[in-house]
Short mmCIF file of C-alpha atoms and ligand atoms in Angstrom, two decimals:
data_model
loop_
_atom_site.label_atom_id
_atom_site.label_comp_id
_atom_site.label_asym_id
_atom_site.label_seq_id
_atom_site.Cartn_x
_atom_site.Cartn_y
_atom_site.Cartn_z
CA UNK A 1 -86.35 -21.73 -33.04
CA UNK A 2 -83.39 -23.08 -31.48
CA UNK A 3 -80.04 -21.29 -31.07
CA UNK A 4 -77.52 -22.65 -32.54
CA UNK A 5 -75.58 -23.98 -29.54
CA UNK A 6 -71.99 -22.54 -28.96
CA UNK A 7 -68.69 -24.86 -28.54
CA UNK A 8 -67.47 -25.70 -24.73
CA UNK A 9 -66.60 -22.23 -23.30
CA UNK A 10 -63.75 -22.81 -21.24
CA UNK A 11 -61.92 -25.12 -23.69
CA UNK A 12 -59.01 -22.83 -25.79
CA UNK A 13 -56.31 -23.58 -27.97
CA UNK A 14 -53.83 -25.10 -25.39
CA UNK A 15 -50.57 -23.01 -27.99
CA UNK A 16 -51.53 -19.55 -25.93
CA UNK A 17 -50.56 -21.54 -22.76
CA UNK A 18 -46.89 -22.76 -23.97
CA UNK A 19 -43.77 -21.27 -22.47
CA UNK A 20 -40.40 -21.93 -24.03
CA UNK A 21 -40.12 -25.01 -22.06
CA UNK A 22 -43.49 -25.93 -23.31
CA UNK A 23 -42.51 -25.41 -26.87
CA UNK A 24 -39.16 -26.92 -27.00
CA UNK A 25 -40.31 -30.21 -25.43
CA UNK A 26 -42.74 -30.08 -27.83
CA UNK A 27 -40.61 -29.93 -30.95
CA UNK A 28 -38.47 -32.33 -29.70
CA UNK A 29 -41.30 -35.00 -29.07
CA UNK A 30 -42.63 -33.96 -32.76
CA UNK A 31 -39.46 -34.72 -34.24
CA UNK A 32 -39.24 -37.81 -32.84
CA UNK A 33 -42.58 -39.11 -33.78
CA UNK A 34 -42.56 -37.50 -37.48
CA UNK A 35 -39.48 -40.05 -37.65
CA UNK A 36 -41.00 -43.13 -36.19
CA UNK A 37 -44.06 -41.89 -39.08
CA UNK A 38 -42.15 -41.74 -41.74
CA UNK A 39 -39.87 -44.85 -41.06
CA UNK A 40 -42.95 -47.71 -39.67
CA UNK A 41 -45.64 -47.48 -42.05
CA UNK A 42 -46.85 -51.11 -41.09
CA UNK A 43 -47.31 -53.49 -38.15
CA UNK A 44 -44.31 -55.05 -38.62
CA UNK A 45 -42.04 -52.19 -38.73
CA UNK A 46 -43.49 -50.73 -36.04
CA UNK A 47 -43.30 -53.90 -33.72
CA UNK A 48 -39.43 -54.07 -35.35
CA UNK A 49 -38.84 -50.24 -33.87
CA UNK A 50 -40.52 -50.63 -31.36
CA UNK A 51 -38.28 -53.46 -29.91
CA UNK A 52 -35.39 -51.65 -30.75
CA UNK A 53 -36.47 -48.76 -28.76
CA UNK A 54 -37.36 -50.89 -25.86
CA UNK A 55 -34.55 -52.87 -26.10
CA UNK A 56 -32.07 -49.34 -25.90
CA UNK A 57 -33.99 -48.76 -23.28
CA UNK A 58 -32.92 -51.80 -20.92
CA UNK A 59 -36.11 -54.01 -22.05
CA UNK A 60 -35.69 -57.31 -22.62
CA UNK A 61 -37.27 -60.11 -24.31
CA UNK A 62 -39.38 -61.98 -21.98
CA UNK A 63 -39.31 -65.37 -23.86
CA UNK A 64 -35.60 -65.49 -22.74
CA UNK A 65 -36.22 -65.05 -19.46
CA UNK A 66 -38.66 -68.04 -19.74
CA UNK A 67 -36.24 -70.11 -21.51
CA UNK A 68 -33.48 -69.34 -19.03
CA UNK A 69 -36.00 -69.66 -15.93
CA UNK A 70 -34.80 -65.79 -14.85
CA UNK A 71 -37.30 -63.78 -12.04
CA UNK A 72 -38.92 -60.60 -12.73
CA UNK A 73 -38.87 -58.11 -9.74
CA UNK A 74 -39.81 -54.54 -9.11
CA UNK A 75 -38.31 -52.23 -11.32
CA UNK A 76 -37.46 -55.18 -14.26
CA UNK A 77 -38.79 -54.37 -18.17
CA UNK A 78 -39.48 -56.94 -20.65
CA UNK A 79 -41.39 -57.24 -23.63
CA UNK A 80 -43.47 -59.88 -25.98
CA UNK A 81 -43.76 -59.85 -29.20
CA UNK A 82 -46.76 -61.69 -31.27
CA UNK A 83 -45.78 -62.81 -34.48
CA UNK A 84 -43.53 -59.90 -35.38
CA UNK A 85 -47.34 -57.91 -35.56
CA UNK A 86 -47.73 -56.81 -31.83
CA UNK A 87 -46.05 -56.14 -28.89
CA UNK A 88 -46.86 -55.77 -25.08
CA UNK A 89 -44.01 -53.93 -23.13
CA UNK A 90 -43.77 -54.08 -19.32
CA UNK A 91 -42.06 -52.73 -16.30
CA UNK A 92 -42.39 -54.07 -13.43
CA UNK A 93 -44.18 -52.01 -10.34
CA UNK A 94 -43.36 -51.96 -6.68
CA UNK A 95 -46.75 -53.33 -6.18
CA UNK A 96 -48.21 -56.81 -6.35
CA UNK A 97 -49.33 -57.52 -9.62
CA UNK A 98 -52.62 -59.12 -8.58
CA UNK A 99 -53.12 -55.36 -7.64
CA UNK A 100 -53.48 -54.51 -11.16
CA UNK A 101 -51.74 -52.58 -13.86
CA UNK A 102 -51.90 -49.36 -15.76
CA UNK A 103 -52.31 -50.17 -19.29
CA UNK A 104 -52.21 -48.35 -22.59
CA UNK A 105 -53.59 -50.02 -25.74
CA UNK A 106 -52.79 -48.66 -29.13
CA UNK A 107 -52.78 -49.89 -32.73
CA UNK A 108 -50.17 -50.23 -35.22
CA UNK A 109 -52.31 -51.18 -38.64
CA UNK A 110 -53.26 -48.82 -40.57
CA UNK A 111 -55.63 -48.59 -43.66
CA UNK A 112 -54.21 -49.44 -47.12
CA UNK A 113 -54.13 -51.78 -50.09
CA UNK A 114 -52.69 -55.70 -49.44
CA UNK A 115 -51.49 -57.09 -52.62
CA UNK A 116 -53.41 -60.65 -53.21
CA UNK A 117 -51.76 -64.07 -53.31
CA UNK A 118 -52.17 -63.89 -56.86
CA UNK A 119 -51.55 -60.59 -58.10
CA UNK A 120 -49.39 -60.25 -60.91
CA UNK A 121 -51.04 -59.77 -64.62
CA UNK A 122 -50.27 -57.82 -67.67
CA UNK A 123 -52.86 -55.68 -69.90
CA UNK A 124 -51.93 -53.42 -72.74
CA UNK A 125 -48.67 -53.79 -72.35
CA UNK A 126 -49.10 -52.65 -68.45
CA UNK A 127 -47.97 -54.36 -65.60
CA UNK A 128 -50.15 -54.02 -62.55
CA UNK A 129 -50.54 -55.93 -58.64
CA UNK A 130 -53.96 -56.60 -57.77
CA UNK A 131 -54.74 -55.51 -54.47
CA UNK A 132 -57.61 -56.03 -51.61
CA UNK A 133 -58.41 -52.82 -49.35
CA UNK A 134 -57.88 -53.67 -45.21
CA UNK A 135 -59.81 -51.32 -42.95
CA UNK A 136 -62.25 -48.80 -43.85
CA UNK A 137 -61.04 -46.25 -46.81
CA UNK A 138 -62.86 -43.88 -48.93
CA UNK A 139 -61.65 -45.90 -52.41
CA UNK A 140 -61.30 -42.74 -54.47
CA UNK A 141 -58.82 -41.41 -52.47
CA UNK A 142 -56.43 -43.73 -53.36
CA UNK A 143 -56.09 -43.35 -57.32
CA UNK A 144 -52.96 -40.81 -58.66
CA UNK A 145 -51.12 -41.06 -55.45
CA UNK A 146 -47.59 -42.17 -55.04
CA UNK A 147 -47.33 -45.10 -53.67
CA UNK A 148 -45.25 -47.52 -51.99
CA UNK A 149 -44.97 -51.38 -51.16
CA UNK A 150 -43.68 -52.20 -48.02
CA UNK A 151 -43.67 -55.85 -46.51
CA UNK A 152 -42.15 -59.54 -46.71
CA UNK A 153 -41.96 -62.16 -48.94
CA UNK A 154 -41.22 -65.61 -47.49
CA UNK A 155 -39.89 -68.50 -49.52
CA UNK A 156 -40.75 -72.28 -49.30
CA UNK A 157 -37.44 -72.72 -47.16
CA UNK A 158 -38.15 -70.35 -44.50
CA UNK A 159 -36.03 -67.62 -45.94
CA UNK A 160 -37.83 -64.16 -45.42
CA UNK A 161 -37.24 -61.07 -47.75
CA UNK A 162 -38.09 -57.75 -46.37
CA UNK A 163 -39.02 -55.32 -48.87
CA UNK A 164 -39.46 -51.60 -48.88
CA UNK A 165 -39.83 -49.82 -52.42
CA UNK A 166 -40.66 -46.19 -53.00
CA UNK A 167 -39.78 -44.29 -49.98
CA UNK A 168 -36.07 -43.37 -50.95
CA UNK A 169 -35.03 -40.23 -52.77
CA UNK A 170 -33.89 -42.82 -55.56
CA UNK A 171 -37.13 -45.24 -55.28
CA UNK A 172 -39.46 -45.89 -58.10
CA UNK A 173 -42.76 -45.17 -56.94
CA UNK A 174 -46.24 -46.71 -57.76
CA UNK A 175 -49.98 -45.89 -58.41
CA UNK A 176 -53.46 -46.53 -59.19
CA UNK A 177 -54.61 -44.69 -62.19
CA UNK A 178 -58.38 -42.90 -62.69
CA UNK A 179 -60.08 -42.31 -65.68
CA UNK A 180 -59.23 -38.74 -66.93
CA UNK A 181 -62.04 -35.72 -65.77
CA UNK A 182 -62.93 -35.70 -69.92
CA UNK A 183 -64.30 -39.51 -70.02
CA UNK A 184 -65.33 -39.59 -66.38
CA UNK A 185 -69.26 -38.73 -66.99
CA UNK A 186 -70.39 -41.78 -65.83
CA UNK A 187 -68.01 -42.25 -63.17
CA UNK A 188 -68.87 -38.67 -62.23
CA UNK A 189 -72.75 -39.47 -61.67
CA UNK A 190 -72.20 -42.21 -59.30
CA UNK A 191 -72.09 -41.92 -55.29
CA UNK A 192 -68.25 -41.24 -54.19
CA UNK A 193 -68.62 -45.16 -52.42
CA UNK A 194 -68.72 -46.46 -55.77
CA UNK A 195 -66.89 -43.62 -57.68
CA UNK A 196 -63.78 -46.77 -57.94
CA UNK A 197 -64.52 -49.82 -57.76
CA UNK A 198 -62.41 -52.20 -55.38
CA UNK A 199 -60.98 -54.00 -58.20
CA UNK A 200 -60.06 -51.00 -59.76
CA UNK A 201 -57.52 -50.43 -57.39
CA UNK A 202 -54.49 -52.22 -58.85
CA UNK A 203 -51.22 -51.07 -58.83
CA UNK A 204 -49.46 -49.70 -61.95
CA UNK A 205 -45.55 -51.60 -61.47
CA UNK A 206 -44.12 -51.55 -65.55
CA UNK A 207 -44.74 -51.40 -68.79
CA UNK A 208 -41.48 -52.97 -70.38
CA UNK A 209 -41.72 -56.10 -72.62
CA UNK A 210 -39.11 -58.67 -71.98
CA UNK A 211 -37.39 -59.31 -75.38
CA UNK A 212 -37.91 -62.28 -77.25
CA UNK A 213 -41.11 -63.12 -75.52
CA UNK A 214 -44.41 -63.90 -77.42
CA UNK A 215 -47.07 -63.82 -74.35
CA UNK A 216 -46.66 -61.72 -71.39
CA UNK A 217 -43.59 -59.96 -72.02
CA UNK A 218 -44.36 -57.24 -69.95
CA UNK A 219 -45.04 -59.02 -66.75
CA UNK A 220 -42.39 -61.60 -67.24
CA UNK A 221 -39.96 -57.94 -67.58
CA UNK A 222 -41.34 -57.72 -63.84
CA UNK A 223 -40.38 -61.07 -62.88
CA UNK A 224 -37.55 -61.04 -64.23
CA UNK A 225 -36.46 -57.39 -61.87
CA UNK A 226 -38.48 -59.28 -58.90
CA UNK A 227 -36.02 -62.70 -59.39
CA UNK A 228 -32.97 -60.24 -59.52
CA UNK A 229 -33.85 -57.60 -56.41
CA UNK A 230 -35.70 -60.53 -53.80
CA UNK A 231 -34.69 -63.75 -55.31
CA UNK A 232 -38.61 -64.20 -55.68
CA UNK A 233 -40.42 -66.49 -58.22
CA UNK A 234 -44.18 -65.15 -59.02
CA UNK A 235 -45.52 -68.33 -56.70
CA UNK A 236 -43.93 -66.57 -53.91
CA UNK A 237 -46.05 -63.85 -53.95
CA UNK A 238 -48.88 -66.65 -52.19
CA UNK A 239 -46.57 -66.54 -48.87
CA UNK A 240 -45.82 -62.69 -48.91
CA UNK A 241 -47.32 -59.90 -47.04
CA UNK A 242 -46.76 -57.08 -49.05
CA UNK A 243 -49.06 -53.72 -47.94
CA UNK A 244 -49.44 -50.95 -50.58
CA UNK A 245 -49.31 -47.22 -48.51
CA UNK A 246 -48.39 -43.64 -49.69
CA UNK A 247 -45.53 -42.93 -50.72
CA UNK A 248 -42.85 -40.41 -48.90
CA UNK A 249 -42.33 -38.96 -45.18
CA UNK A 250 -44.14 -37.51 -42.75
CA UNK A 251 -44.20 -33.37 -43.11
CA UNK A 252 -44.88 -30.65 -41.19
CA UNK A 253 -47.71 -28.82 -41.96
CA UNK A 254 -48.88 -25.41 -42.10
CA UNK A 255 -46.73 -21.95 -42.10
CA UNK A 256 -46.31 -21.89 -38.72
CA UNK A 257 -45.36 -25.81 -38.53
CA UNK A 258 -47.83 -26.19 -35.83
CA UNK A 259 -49.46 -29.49 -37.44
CA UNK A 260 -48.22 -32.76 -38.90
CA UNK A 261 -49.00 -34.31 -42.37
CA UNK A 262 -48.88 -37.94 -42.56
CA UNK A 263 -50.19 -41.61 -43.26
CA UNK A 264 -50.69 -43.92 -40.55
CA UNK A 265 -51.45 -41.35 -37.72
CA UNK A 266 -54.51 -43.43 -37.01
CA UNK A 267 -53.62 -44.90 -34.23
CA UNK A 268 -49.55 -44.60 -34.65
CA UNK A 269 -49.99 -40.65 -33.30
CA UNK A 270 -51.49 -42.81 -29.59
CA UNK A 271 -48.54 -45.85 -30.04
CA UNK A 272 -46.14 -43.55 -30.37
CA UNK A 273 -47.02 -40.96 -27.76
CA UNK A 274 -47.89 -44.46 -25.70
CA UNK A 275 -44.35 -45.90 -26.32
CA UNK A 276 -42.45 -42.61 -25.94
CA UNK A 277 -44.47 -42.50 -21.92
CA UNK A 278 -43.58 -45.82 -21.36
CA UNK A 279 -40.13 -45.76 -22.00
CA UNK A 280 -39.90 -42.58 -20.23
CA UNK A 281 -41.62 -43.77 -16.74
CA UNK A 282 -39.13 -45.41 -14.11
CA UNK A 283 -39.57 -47.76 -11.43
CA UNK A 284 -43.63 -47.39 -11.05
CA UNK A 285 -45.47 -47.74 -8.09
CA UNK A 286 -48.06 -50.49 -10.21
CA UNK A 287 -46.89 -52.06 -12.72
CA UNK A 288 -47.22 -50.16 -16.45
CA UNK A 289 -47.99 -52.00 -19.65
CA UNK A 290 -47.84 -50.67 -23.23
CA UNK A 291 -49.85 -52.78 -25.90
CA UNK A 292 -49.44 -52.23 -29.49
CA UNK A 293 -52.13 -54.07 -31.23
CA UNK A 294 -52.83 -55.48 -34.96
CA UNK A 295 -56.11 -56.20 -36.91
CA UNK A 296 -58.03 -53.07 -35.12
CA UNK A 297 -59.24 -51.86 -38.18
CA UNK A 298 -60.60 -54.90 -39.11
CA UNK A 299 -62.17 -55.67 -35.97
CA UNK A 300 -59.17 -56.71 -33.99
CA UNK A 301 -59.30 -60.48 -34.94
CA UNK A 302 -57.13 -62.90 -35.04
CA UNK A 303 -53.98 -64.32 -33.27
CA UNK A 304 -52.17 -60.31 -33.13
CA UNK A 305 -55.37 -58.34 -32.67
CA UNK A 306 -56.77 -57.61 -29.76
CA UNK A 307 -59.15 -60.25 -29.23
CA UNK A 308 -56.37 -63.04 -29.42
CA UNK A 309 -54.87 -64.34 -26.09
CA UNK A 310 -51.75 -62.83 -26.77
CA UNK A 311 -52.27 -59.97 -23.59
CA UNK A 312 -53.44 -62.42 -21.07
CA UNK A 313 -51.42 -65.49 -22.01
CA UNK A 314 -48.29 -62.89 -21.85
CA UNK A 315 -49.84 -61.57 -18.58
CA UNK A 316 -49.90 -65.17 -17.01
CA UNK A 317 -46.10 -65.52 -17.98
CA UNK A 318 -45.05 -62.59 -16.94
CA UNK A 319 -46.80 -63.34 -12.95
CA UNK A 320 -45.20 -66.55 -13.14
CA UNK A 321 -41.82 -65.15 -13.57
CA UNK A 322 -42.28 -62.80 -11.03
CA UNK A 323 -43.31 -65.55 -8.60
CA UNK A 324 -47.35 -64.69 -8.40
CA UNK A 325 -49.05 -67.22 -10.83
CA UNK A 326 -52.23 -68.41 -10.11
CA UNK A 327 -55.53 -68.72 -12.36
CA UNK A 328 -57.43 -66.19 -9.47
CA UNK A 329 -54.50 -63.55 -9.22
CA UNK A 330 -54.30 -63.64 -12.93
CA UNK A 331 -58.30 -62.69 -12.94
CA UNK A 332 -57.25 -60.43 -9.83
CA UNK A 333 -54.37 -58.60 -11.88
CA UNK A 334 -56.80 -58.04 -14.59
CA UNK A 335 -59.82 -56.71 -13.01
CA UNK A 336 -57.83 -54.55 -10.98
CA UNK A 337 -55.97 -52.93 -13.84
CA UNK A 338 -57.05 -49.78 -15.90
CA UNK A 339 -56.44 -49.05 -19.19
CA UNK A 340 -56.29 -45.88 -21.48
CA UNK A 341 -57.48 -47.19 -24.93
CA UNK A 342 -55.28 -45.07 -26.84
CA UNK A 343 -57.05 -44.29 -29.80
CA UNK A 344 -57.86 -41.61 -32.17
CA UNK A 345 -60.84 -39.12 -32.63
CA UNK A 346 -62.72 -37.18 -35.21
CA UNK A 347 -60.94 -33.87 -35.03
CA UNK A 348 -63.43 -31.26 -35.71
CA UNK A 349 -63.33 -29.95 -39.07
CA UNK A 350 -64.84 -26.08 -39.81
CA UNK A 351 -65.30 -27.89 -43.51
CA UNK A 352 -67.57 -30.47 -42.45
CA UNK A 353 -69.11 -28.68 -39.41
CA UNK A 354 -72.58 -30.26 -39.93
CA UNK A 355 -70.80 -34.14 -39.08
CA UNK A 356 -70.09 -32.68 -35.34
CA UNK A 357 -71.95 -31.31 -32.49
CA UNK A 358 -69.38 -28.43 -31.64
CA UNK A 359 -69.86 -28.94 -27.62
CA UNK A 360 -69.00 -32.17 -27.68
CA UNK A 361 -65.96 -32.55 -30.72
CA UNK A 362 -62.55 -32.94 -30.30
CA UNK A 363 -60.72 -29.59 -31.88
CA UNK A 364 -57.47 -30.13 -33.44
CA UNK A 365 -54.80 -28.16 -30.63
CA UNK A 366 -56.75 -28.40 -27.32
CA UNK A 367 -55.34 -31.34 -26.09
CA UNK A 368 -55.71 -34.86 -25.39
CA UNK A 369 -59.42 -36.57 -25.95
CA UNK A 370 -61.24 -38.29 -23.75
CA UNK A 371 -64.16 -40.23 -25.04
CA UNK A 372 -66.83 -41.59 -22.75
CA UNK A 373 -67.81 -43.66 -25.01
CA UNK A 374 -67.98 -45.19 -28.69
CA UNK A 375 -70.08 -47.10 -30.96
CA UNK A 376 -72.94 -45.71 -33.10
CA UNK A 377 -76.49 -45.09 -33.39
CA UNK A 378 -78.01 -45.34 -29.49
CA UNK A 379 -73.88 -46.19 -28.30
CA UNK A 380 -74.10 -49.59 -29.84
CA UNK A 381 -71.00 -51.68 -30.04
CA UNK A 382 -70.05 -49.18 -27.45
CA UNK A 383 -67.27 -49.24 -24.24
CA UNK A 384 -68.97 -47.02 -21.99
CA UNK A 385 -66.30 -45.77 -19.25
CA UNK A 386 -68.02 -45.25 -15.99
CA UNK A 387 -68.16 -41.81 -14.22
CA UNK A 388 -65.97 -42.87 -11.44
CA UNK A 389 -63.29 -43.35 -13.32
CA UNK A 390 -63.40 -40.13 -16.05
CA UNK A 391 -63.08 -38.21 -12.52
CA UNK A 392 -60.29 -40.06 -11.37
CA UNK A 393 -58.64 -39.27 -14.42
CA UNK A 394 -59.94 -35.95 -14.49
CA UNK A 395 -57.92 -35.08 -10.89
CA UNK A 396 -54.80 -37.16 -12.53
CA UNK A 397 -54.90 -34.71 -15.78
CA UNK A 398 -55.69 -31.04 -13.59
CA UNK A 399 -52.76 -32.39 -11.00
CA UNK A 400 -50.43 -33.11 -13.65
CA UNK A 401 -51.10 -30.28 -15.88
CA UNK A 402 -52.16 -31.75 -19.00
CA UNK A 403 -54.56 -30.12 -21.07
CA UNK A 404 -57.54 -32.60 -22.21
CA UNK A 405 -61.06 -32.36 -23.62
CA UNK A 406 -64.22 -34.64 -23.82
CA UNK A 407 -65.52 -35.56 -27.05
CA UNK A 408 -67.94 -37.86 -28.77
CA UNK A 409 -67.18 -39.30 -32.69
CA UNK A 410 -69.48 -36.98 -34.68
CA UNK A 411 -73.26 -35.84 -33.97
CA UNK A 412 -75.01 -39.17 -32.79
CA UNK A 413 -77.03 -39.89 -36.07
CA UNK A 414 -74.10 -39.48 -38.13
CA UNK A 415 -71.86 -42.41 -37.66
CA UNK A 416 -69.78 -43.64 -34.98
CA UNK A 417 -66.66 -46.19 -34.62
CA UNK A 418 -65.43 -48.26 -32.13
CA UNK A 419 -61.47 -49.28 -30.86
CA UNK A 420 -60.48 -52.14 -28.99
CA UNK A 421 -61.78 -50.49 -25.35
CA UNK A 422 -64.64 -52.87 -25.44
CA UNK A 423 -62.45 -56.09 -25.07
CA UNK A 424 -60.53 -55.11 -22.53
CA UNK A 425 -63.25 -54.32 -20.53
CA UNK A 426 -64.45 -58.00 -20.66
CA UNK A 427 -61.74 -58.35 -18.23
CA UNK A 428 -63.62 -56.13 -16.05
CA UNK A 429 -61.38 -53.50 -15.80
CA UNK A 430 -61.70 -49.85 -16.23
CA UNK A 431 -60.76 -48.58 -19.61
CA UNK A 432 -61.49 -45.30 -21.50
CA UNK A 433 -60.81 -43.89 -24.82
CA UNK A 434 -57.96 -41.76 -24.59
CA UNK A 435 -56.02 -40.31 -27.70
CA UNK A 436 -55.54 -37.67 -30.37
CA UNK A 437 -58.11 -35.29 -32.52
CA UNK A 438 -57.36 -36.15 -36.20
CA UNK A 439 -58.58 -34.48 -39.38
CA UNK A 440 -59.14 -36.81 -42.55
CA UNK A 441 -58.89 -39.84 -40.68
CA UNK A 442 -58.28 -42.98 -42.48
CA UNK A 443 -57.34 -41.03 -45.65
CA UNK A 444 -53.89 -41.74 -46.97
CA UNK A 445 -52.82 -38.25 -45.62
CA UNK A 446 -54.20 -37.62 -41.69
CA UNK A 447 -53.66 -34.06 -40.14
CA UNK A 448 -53.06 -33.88 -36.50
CA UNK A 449 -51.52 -30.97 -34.22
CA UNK A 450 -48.50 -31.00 -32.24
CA UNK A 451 -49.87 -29.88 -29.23
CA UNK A 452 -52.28 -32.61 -28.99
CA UNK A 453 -49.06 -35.20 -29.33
CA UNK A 454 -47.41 -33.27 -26.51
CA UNK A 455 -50.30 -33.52 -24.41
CA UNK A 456 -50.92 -36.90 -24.93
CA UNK A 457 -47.70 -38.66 -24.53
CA UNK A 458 -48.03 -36.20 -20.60
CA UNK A 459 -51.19 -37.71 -20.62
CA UNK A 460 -50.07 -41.27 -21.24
CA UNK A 461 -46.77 -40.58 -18.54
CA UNK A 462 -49.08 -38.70 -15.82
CA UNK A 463 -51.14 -41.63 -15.96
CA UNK A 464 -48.60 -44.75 -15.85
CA UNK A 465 -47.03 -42.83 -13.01
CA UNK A 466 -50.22 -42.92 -10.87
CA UNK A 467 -50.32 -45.61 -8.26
MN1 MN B 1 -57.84 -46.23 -34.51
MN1 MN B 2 -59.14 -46.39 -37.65
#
């Protein structure tokens, strides 16, 4: 019989190791991020806080510097935005660019419900929005929840309405309802995938009848609020982006506060940490670059995921300004660069032990992950980072003091998953998977550990500052 193997010996919960100093940098890096958590629950307001970050930070736009014909030199930051979705920040090293960069690549969507083009309907004397899940979720996690609509609604003329219901003290909140335990027999005898259906998972917004109205009342009630809060008619729900997510603020969690509670996490626990390095790293030896990506968890398509030509085409602007365009140093810059693909992991969970193989999961509180590799089944779909560089990075971590571990997304039959490491490696570069341990991932609440953000956003700074 086999023993049961034991977990890597050497690899401790990094909280014995904290001084004072450790601790207090710590909380204040926490704060900071439960903040950015609670106030960007979707692309756009993260690219929107993002900017304004950067922009305190002496960042500035780089399609004004193209417009005005300005140079970039050594020490310079800019930034690009794609369609108010992603956003590429860069400062400028002492080195050539066609020397290559040090890159980290992090999303900014996040599961949740989108609200269809044509959502709006009444039944028995309910209001509801019909909505279409993005990225993977587990569908009965989503029913009885508070909930909140956050996104934009943009008229014929141009005109752009940002909305934002449910997360003030005063909000109105929303939800999907479930049958009740008593009349759930069926519902109770099916697999959990199909426990609620997809189309089940509309959104509960009123239930009072407009007066004097024969058909409809109840919706037109709704129309009527919508017309009065957004100036909105119901066609302009076909030209709004409006993204359904749980309701209320990121939270501490546990007695001893050592954890955070929160929606989004996946990935805004590595664009955060990424952001917070970024703007803390001077005038680096190569040049740094911090990409906040859309569309990962659909497969990073489209124009403001990761397989657009948003990062190169920015790339090629950004050597022209500084005087170095040409098609071969822009191949040059890229193969030369490496990137940390910030990105969550499977945080080991006692609850679910048999989904791991305990040597090689990520524990929530030992640090940041590395991840060799991705995909599923025999590493398929896979970015497979080669040894040379996991030492390299290895000295960088043990010089700089961060605490890190190695870890692989659940026992190899299980499952698997895959971030947007793979394209950036087209480019020939070396990139790794990089990021936080997570617990519940992709479930509206996600449960990650302060430490790990404190050692990531070191890890994220150690490595931007290495030449
Ligand atoms: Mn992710
Ligand atoms: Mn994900």
């Amino acid at each position: 019989m086999m023993k049961e193997a034991k977990e890597a010996p050497e690899k401790k919960s990094v909280w014995e190791k904290y001084d004072k100093k450790d601790l207090e940098k710590l909380e204040k890096i926490s704060k900071k991020y439960i903040k950015f958590l609670s106030d960007c629950k979707t692309e756009r307001e993260c690219t929107l806080e993002v900017v304004r970050q950067a922009e305190e930070a002496g960042y500035r736009n780089l399609d004004e510097i193209i417009e005005t014909g300005g140079a970039l030199k050594a020490g310079d930051k800019v930034y690009a935005v794609c369609m108010k979705k992603a956003v590429a920040l860069f400062c400028i090293g002492k080195r050539p660019l066609e020397e290559g960069m040090n890159i980290l690549g992090a999303h900014i969507d996040s599961p949740r419900l989108d609200i269809k083009q044509n959502p709006l309907y009444e039944d028995s004397d309910m209001a509801y929005l019909d909505t279409h899940y993005y990225g993977g979720i587990k569908k009965y996690q989503w029913v009885t929840l508070p909930l909140a609509i956050h996104g934009v609604v943009v008229k014929k003329d141009g005109t752009a309405c940002t909305v934002c219901v449910g997360e003030k003290k005063d909000d109105p909140v929303f939800c999907v309802s479930d049958i009740l335990i008593h009349l759930a027999g069926e519902q109770m005898e099916k697999k959990a995938g199909k426990a609620v259906d997809g189309e089940a998972l509309d959104v509960l917004i009123g239930s009072i009848p407009l007066k004097d109205k024969e058909k409809d009342a109840v919706k037109k009630g709704v129309l009527e609020i919508l017309k009065k809060e957004y100036g909105m008619e119901e066609d302009d729900f076909i030209s709004a982006e409006l993204e359904v997510v749980p309701a209320g603020a990121a939270r501490e969690l546990g007695f001893d506060r050592s954890m955070i509670l929160s929606y989004g996490q996946d990935d805004r626990v590595c664009a955060y940490t990424s952001l917070d390095a970024m703007l803390e790293v001077g005038e680096p030896e190569k040049t740094s670059c911090c990409l906040l990506v859309d569309k990962e968890e659909i497969g990073s398509v489209g124009a403001t995921g990761m397989q657009s030509h948003f990062f190169e085409n920015t790339v090629a602007e950004i050597m022209d300004r500084a005087g170095e365009y040409n098609e071969l140093k822009l191949r040059r810059c890229l193969r030369n660069s490496r990137m940390l693909s910030s990105d969550v992991n499977a945080g080991f969970d006692p609850l679910y032990a048999s989904a791991f193989e305990k040597k090689n999961a990520s524990y929530c509180g030992r640090g940041v992950v590395f991840s060799k590799f991705t995909g599923s089944r025999g590493k398929s779909g896979s970015n497979d980072a080669n040894a040379e560089y996991l030492a390299a990075l290895r000295k960088i971590m043990d010089d700089n003091k961060v605490n890190y571990q190695t870890a692989e997304l659940g026992k190899v039959d299980v499952g698997g998953g895959g971030t947007i490491a793979y394209i950036l490696s087209l480019y020939g570069m070396e990139v790794i998977d990089c990021g936080v341990a997570v617990l519940s991932m992709h479930a509206p609440w996600e449960v990650t550990s302060k430490a790990d953000v404190y050692e990531a956003q070191k890890c994220y700074v150690a490595f931007l500052k290495d030449a």
